[in-house]
Short mmCIF file of C-alpha atoms in Angstrom, two decimals:
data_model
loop_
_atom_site.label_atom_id
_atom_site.label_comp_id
_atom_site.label_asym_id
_atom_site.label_seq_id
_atom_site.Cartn_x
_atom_site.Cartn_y
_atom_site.Cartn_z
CA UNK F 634 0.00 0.00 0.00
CA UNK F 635 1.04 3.44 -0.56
CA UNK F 636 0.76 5.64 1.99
CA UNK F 637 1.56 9.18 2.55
CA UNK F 638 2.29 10.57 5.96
CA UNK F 639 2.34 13.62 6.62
CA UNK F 640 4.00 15.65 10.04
CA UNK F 641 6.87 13.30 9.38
CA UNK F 642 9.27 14.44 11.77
CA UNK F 643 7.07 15.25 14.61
CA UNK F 644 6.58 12.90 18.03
CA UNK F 645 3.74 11.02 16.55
CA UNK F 646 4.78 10.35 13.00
CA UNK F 647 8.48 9.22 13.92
CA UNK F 648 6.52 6.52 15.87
CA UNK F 649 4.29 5.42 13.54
CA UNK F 650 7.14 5.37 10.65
CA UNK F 651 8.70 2.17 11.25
CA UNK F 652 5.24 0.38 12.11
CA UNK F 653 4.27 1.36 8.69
CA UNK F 654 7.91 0.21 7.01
CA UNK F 655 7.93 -3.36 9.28
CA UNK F 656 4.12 -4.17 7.74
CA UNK F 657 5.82 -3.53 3.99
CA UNK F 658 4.00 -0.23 3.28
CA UNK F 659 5.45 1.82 1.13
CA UNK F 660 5.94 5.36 2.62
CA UNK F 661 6.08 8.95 1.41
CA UNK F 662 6.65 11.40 4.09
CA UNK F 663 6.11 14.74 3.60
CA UNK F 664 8.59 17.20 5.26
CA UNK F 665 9.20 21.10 5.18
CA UNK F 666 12.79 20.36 5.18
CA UNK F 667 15.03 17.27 3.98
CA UNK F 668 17.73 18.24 5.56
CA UNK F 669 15.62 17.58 9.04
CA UNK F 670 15.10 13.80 7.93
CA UNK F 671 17.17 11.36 8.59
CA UNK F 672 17.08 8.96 5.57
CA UNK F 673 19.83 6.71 6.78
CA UNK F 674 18.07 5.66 9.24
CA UNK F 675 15.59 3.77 6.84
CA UNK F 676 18.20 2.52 4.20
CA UNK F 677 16.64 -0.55 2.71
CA UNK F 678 13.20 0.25 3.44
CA UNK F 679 10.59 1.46 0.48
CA UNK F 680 10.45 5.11 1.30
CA UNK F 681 11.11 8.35 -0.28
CA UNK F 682 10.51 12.00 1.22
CA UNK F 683 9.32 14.70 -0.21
CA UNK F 684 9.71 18.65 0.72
CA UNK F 685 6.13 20.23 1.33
CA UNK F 686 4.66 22.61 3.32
CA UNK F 687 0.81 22.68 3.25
CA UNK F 688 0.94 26.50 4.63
CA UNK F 689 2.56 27.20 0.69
CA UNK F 690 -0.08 25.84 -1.97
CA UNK F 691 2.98 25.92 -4.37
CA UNK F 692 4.81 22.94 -2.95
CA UNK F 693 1.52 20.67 -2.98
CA UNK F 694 2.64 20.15 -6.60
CA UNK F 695 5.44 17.53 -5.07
CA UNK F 696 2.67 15.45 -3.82
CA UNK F 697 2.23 11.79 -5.73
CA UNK F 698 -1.32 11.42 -7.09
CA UNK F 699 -0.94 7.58 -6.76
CA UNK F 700 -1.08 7.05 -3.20
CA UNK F 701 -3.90 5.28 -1.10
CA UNK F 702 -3.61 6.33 2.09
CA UNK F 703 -2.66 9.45 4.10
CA UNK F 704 -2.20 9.91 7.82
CA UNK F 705 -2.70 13.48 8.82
CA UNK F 706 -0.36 14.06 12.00
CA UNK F 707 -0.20 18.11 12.07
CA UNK F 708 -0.97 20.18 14.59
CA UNK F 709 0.22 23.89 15.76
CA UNK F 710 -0.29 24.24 19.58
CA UNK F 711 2.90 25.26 20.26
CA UNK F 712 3.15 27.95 18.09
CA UNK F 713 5.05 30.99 18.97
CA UNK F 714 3.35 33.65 16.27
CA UNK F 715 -0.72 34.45 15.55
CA UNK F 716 -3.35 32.06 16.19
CA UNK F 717 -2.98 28.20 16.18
CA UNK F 718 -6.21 27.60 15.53
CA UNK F 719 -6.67 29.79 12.15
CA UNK F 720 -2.84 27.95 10.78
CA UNK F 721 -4.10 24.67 12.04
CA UNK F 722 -7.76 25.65 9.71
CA UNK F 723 -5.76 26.70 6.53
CA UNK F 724 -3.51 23.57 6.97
CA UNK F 725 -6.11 21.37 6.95
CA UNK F 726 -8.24 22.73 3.77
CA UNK F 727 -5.06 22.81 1.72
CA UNK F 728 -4.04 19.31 2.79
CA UNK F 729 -8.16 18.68 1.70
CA UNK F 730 -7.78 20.06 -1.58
CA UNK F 731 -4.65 18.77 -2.63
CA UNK F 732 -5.92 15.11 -1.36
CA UNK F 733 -8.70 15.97 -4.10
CA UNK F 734 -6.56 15.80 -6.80
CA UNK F 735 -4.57 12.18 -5.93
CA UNK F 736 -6.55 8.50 -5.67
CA UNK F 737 -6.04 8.90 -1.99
CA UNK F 738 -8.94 6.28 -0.74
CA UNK F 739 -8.64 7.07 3.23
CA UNK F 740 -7.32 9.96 5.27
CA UNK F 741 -6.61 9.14 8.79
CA UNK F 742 -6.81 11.66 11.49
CA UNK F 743 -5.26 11.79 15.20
CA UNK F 744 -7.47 14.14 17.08
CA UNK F 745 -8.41 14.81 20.57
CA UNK F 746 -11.49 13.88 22.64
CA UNK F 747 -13.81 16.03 22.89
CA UNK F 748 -16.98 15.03 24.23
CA UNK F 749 -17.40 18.10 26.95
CA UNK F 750 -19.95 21.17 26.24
CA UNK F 751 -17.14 23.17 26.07
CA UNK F 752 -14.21 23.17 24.69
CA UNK F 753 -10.50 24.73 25.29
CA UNK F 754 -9.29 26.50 22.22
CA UNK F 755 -6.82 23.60 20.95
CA UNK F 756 -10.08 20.56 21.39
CA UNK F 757 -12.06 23.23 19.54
CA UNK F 758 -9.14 23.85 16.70
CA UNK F 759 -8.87 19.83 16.51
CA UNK F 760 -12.89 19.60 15.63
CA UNK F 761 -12.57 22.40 13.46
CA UNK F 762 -9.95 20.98 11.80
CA UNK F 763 -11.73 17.74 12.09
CA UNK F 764 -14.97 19.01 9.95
CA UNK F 765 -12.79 20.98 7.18
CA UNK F 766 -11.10 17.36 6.12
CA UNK F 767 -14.30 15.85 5.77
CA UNK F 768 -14.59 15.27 1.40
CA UNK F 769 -16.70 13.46 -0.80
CA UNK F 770 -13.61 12.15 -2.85
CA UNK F 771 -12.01 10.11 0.40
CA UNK F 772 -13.13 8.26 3.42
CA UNK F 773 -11.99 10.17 6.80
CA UNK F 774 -11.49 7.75 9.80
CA UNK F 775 -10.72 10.22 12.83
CA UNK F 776 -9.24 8.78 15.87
CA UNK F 777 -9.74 11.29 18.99
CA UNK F 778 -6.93 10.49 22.23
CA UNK F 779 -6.71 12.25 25.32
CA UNK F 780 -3.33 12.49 27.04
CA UNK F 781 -1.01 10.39 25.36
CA UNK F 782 1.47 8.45 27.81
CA UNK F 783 5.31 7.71 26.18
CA UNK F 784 8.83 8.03 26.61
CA UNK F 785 9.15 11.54 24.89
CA UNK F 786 5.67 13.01 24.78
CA UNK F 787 4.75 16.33 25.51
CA UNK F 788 2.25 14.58 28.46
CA UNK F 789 5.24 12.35 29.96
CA UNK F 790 7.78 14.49 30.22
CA UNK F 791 5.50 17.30 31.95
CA UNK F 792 4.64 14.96 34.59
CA UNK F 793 8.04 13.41 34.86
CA UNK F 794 9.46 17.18 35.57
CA UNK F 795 7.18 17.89 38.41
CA UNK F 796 6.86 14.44 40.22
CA UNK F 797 10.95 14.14 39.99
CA UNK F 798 11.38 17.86 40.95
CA UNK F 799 8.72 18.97 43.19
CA UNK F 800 8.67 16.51 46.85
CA UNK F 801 5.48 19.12 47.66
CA UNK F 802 3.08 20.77 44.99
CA UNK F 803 1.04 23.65 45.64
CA UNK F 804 -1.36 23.23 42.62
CA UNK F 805 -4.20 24.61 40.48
CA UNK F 806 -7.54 23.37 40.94
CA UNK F 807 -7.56 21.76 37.21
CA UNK F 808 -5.36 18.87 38.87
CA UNK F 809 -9.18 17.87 39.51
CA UNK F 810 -9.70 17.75 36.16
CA UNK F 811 -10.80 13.71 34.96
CA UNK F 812 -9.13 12.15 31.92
CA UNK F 813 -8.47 8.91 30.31
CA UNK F 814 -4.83 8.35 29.31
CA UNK F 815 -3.72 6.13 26.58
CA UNK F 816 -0.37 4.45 25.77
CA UNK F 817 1.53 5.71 22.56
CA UNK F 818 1.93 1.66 21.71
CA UNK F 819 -1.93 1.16 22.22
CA UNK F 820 -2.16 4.65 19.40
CA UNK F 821 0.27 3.56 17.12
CA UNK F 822 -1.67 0.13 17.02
CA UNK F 823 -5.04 1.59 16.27
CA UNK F 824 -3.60 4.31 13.45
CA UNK F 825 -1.93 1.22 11.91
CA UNK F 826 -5.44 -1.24 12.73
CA UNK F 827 -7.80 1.29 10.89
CA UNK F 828 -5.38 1.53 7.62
CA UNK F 829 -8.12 0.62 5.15
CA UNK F 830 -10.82 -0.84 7.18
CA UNK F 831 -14.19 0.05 5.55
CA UNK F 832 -15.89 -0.06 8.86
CA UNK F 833 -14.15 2.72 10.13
CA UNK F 834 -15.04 4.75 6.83
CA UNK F 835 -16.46 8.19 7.77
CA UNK F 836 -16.64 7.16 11.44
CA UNK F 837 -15.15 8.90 14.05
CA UNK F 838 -13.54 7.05 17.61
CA UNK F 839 -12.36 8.23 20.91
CA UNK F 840 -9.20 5.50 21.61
CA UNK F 841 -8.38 6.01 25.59
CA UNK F 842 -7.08 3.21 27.93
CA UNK F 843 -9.03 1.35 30.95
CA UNK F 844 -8.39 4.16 33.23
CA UNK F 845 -10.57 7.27 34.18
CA UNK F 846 -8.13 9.25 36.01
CA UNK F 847 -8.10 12.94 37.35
CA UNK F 848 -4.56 14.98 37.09
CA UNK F 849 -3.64 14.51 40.11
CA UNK F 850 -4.34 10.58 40.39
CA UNK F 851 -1.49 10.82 37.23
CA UNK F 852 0.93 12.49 39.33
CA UNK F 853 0.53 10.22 42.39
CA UNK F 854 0.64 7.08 40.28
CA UNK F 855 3.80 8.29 38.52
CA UNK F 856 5.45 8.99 41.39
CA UNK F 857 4.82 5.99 43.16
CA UNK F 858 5.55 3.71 40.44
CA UNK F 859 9.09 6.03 40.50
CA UNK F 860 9.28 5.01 44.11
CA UNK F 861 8.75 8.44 44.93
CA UNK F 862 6.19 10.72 47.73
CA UNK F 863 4.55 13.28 47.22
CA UNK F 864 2.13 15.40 48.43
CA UNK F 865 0.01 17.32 46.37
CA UNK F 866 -2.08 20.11 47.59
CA UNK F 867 -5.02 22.21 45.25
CA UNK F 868 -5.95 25.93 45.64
CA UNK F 869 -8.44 27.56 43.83
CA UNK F 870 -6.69 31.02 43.58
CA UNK F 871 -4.47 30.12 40.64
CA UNK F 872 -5.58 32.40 37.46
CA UNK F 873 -4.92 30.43 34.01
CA UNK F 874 -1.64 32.65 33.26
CA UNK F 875 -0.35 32.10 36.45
CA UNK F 876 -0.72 28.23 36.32
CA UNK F 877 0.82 28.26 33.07
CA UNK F 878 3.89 30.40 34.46
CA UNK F 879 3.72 27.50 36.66
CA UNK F 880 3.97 25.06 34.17
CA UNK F 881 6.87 26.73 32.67
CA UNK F 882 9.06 27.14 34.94
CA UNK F 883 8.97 23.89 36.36
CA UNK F 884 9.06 21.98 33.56
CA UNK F 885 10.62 21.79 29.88
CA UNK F 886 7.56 23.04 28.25
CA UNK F 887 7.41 26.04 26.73
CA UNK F 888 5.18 29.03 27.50
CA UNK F 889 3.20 28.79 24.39
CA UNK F 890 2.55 24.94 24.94
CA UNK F 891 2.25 25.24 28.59
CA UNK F 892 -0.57 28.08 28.08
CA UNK F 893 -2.38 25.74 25.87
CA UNK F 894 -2.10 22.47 28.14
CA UNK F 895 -3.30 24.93 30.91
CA UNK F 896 -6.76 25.54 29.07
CA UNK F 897 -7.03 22.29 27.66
CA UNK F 898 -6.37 20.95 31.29
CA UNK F 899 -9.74 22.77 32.46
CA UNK F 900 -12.07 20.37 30.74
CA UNK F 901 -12.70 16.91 31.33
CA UNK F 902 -11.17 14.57 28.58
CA UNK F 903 -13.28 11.28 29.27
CA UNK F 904 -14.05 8.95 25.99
CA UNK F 905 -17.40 7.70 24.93
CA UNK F 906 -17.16 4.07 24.68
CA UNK F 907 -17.14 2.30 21.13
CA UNK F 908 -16.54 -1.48 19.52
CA UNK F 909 -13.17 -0.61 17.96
CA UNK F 910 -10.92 -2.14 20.67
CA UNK F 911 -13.02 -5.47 20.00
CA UNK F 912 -12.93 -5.15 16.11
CA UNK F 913 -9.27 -4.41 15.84
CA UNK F 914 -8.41 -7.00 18.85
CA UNK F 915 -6.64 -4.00 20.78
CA UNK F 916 -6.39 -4.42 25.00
CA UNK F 917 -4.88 -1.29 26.01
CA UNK F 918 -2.23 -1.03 28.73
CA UNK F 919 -2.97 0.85 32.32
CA UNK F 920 -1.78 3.39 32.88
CA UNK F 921 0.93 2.25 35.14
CA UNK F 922 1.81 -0.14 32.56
CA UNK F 923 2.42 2.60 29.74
CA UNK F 924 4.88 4.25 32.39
CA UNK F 925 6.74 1.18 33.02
CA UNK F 926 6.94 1.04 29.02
CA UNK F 927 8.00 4.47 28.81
CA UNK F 928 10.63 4.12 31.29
CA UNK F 929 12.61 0.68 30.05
CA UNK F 930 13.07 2.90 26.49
CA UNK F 931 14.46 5.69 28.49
CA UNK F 932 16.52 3.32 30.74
CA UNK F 933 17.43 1.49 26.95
CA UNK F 934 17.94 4.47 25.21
CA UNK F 935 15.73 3.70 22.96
CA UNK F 936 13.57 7.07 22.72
CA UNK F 937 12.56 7.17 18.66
CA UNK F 938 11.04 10.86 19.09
CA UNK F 939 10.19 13.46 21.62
CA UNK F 940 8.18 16.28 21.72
CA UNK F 941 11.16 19.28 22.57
CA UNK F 942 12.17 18.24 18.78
CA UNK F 943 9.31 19.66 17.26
CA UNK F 944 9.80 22.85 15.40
CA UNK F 945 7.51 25.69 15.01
CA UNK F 946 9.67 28.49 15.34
CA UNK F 947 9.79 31.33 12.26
CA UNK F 948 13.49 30.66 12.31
CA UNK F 949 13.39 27.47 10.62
CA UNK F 950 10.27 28.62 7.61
CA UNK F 951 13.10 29.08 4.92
CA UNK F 952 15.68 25.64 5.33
CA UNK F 953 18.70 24.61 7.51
CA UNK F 954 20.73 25.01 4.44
CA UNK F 955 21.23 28.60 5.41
CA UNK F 956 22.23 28.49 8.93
CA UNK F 957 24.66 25.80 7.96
CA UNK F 958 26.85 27.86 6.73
CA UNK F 959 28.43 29.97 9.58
CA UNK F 960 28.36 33.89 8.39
CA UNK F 961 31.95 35.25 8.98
CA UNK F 962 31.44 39.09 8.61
CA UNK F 963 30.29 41.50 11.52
CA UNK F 964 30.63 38.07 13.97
CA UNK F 965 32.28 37.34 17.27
CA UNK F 966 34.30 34.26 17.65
CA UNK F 967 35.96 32.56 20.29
CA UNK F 968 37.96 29.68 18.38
CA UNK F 969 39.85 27.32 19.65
CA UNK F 970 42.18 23.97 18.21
CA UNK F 971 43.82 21.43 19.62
CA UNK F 972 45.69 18.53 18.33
CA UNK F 973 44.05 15.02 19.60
CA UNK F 974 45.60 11.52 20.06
CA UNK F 975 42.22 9.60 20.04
CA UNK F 976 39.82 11.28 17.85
CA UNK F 977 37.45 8.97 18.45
CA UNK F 978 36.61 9.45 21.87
CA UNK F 979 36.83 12.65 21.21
CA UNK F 980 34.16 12.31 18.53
CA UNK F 981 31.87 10.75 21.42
CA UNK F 982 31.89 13.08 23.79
CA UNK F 983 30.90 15.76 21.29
CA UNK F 984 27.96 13.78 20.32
CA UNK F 985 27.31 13.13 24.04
CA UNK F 986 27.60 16.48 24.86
CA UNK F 987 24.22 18.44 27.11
CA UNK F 988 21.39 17.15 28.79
CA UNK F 989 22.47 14.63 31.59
CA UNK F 990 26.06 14.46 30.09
CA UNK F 991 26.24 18.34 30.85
CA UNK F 992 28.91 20.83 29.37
CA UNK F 993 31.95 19.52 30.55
CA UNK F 994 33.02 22.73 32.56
CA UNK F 995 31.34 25.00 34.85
CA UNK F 996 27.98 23.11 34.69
CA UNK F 997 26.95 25.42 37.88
CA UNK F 998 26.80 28.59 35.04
CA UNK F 999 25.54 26.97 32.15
CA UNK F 1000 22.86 26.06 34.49
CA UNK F 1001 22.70 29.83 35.59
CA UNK F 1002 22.40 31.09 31.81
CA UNK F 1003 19.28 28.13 31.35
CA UNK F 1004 17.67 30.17 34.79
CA UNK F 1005 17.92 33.53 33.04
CA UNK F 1006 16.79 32.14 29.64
CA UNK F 1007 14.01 30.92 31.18
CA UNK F 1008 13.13 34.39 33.32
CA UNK F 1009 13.50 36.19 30.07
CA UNK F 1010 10.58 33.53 28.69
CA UNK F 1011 13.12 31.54 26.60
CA UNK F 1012 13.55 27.68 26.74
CA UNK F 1013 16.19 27.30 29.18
CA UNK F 1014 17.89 24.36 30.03
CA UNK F 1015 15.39 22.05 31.19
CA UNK F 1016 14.69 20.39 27.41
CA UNK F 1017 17.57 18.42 28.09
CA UNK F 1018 18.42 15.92 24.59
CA UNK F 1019 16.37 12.65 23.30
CA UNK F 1020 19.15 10.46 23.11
CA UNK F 1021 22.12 9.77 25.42
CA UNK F 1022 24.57 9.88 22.21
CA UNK F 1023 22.57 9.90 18.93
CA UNK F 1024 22.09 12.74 17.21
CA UNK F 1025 20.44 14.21 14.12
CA UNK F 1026 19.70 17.36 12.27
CA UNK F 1027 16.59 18.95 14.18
CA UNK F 1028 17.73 17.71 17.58
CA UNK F 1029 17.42 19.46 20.83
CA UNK F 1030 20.44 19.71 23.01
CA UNK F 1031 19.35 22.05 26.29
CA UNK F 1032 18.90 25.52 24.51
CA UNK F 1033 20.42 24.43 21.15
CA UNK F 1034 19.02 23.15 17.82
CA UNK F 1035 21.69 20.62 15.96
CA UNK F 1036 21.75 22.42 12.40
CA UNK F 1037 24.45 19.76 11.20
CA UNK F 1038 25.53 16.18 12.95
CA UNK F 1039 27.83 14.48 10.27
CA UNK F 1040 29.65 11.77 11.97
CA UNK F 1041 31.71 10.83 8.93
CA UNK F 1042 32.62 14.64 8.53
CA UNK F 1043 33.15 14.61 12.35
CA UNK F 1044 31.30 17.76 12.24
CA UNK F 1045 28.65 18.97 14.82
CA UNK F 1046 26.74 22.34 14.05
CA UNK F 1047 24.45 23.94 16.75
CA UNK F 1048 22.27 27.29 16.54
CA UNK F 1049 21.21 28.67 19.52
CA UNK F 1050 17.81 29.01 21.12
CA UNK F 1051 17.54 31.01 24.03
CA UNK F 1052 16.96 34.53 23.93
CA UNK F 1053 19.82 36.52 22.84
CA UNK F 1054 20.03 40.21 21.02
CA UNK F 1055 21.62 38.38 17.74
CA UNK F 1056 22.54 34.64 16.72
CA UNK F 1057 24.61 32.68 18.20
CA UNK F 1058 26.54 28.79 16.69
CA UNK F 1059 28.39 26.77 18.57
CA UNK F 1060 30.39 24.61 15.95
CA UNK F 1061 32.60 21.23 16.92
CA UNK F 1062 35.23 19.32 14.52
CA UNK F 1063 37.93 17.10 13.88
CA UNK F 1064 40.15 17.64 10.43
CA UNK F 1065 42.05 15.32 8.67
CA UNK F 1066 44.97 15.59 10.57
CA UNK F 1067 43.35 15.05 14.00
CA UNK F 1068 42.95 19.12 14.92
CA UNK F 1069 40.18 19.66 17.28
CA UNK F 1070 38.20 22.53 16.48
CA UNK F 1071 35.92 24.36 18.59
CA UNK F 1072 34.22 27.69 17.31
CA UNK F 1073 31.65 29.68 18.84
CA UNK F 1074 30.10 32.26 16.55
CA UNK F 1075 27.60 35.35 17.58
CA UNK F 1076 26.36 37.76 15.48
CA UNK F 1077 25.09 40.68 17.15
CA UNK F 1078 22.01 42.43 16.75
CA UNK F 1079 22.47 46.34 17.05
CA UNK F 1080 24.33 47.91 20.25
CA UNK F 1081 23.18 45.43 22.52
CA UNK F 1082 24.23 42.74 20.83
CA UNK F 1083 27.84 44.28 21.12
CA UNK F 1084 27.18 44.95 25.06
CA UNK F 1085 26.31 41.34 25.47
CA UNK F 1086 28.89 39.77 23.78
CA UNK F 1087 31.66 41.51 25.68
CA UNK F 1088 29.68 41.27 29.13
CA UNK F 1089 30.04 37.76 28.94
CA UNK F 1090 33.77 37.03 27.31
CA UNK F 1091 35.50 37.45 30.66
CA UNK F 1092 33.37 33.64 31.00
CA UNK F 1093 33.92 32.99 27.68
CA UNK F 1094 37.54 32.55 27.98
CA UNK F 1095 37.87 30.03 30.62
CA UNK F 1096 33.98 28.45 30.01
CA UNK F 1097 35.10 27.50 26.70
CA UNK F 1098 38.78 26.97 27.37
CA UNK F 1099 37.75 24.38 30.12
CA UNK F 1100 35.25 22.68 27.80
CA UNK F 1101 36.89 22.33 25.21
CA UNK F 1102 39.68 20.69 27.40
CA UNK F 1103 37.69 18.18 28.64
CA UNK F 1104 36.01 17.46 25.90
CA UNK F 1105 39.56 15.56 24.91
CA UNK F 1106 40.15 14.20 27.88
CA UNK F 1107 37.26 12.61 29.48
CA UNK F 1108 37.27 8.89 28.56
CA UNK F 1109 34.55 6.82 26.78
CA UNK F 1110 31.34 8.04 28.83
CA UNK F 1111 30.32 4.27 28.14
CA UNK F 1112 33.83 2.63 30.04
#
């Protein structure tokens, strides 16, 4: 079957990818960026990716007409710029119309539950969005989940943050709130169980797992299945902004997610029971099972996707091709070389480098610079990296964005992400003959760009100094 999926490199998609490949599909994703995709990754399977963005009616064009199946996996809640809900509208009609002119026989939609009277602002985008795929030239089969439980989701990781951080939480009332979780293996199975069932033709389902839970039930249960107490205490006096402020700074979301988790979190999120779990042959896990799940690919290393490596921001519309290259004129560097004896290692610890692994020197103030990024409403430190030592282009490391990891170049390319009055890379490398090379580029943006560079080189020269240092030093982080 040929099937064309579409939000390929978001949490979801990357998921559902190799299901799709290990059941012989063949697979065209759809991608504003190939650079982004990692096609190595798939070498052998029957897939190709093409470059389209369904916010430019122009690149449609790139779409095959032969396909017979689409999964549409796009969403916009996390948007920094305008409303979500009008992009997430226009999306979905010019996905619709360009669907009109292939042999597409089923479109498949993840969507959110949304059974309650009323509805936060991203439920109500996801019905609108919902209605405006609905055609007469293809069958829609919507699947509607509530919170979605897996190593790497948006859901997880919020509730790993505050059990792990907070022994005592002083929370808002919407920790009340009742939903009914689901496992990402228990989704994956039902997007891949529907594929071209006629049944599920025009039919919409709520998939949710065996529990009815509130918030705060989630929290407890996570933290005792982490071996963990906590106490958890509600007030009623939290406004919506303040909770999400909450959110925020306790956790690696960021403020434009956490605002829209905050309203969504109001409503209750309980499914409507249906026959599909029967039909397909589907038992969904408990909740306390889909945690246990979540945690032996974390403990593995085995994480395929997480949500920090979603991108939304404006800084990525155009292509990584541009950032790649490193501008040179009215820049700042601080470079630095060094001849190594066992490249190798070397190589590792550069692609080990952030999240738990830290910076190699001076943790204490990188951790300082994540505090004020975070009081100046950027992302901070607390996004931490997917992987212990695999990386790809699109990758989050803490408040960096990998623009370029080439292993076989021995070349590692980051662009900075936390607020700063200019841009800022932050380039590794090893040459030919073994010459370490560590460069860290900022181009200023007008006077304070210039005040901020040379307010922080007095740290610059022993922050990067001592990095770079131990960078070649430390052994194996695997020994």
């Amino acid at each position: 079957m040929k099937i064309l999926l579409t939000g390929a490199t978001g949490y979801i998609a990357q998921r559902l990818l190799p299901v799709l490949l290990d059941h012989k599909h063949q697979v065209i994703c759809c991608v504003r960026d190939k650079s982004r995709f990692d096609l190595e990754k798939y070498a052998g399977f029957n897939l190709e990716v093409i470059e389209v963005d369904f916010m430019k009616k122009e690149s449609l064009e790139n779409i095959p007409a032969d396909i017979d199946v689409a999964y549409y996996l796009m969403h916009s809640m996390s948007g920094k710029k305008g409303d979500f809900s009008e992009s997430e509208l226009l999306t979905a009609r010019n996905f619709k119309e360009s669907m009109s002119l292939t042999q597409v026989k089923q479109v498949i939609f993840l969507s959110g539950i949304v059974n309650s009277q009323q509805l936060s602002k991203h439920l109500q985008s996801r019905l609108n969005v919902e209605e405006a795929l609905a055609s007469d030239t293809y069958s829609l089969t919507t699947l509607r989940a509530g919170i979605i439980v897996g190593s790497g989701s948006a859901s997880f990781e919020i509730i790993r943050d505050l059990v792990e951080k907070l022994p005592v939480m002083v929370a808002p009332k919407w920790l009340n709130t009742r939903c009914q979780p689901i496992g990402i293996r228990d989704v994956l199975s039902f997007l891949e169980g529907v594929l071209m069932k006629d049944y599920t033709f025009n039919r919409a389902y709520d998939i949710y797992g065996p529990e009815i839970l509130t918030y705060k039930d989630m929290l407890l249960r996570f933290a005792k299945a982490r071996g963990l107490k906590r106490k958890i205490f509600t007030v009623p006096v939290m406004t919506p902004k303040l909770s999400s402020y909450w959110l925020y700074f306790v956790t690696s979301t960021s403020y434009p997610l956490a605002s829209s988790l905050v309203d969504s979190m109001k409503v209750d999120v309980v499914a409507r029971p249906n026959d599909l779990q029967q039909k397909l042959g589907i038992e969904p896990m408990t909740y306390e099972q889909s945690i246990q799940l979540a945690f032996g690919k974390i403990e593995q290393n085995q994480v395929i996707s997480s949500w920090r490596d979603a991108m939304n921001s404006s800084t990525y519309e155009n292509s990584f091709k541009k950032l790649i290259e490193v501008p040179q004129e009215g820049c700042f560097k601080d470079f630095r070389s060094m001849k190594v004896d066992n490249p190798e290692i070397v190589l590792h610890n550069i692609w080990s480098i952030g999240g738990s692994t830290g910076w190699y020197y001076a943790d204490w103030l990188w951790g300082i610079r994540g505090f004020l990024d975070k009081l100046f409403g950027g992302v901070g430190l607390q996004r931490g990296r997917t992987n212990l030592d695999t990386l790809s282009t699109g990758s989050v490391i803490d408040f960096w964005r990998v623009i370029l990891a080439d292993k076989k170049d021995r070349r590692l390319l980051l662009y900075a992400e936390m607020k700063l009055p200019g841009e800022a890379w932050l380039e590794f490398r090893i040459d030919e003959q073994n010459i370490f090379r560590q460069t860290a580029t900022f181009r200023p943006l007008g006077i304070s760009g210039r005040l901020y560079w040379y307010s922080v080189l007095p740290f610059h020269a022993f922050i990067f100094k001592g990095m770079m240092q131990n960078i070649a030093r430390h052994r194996l982080l695997t020994e």
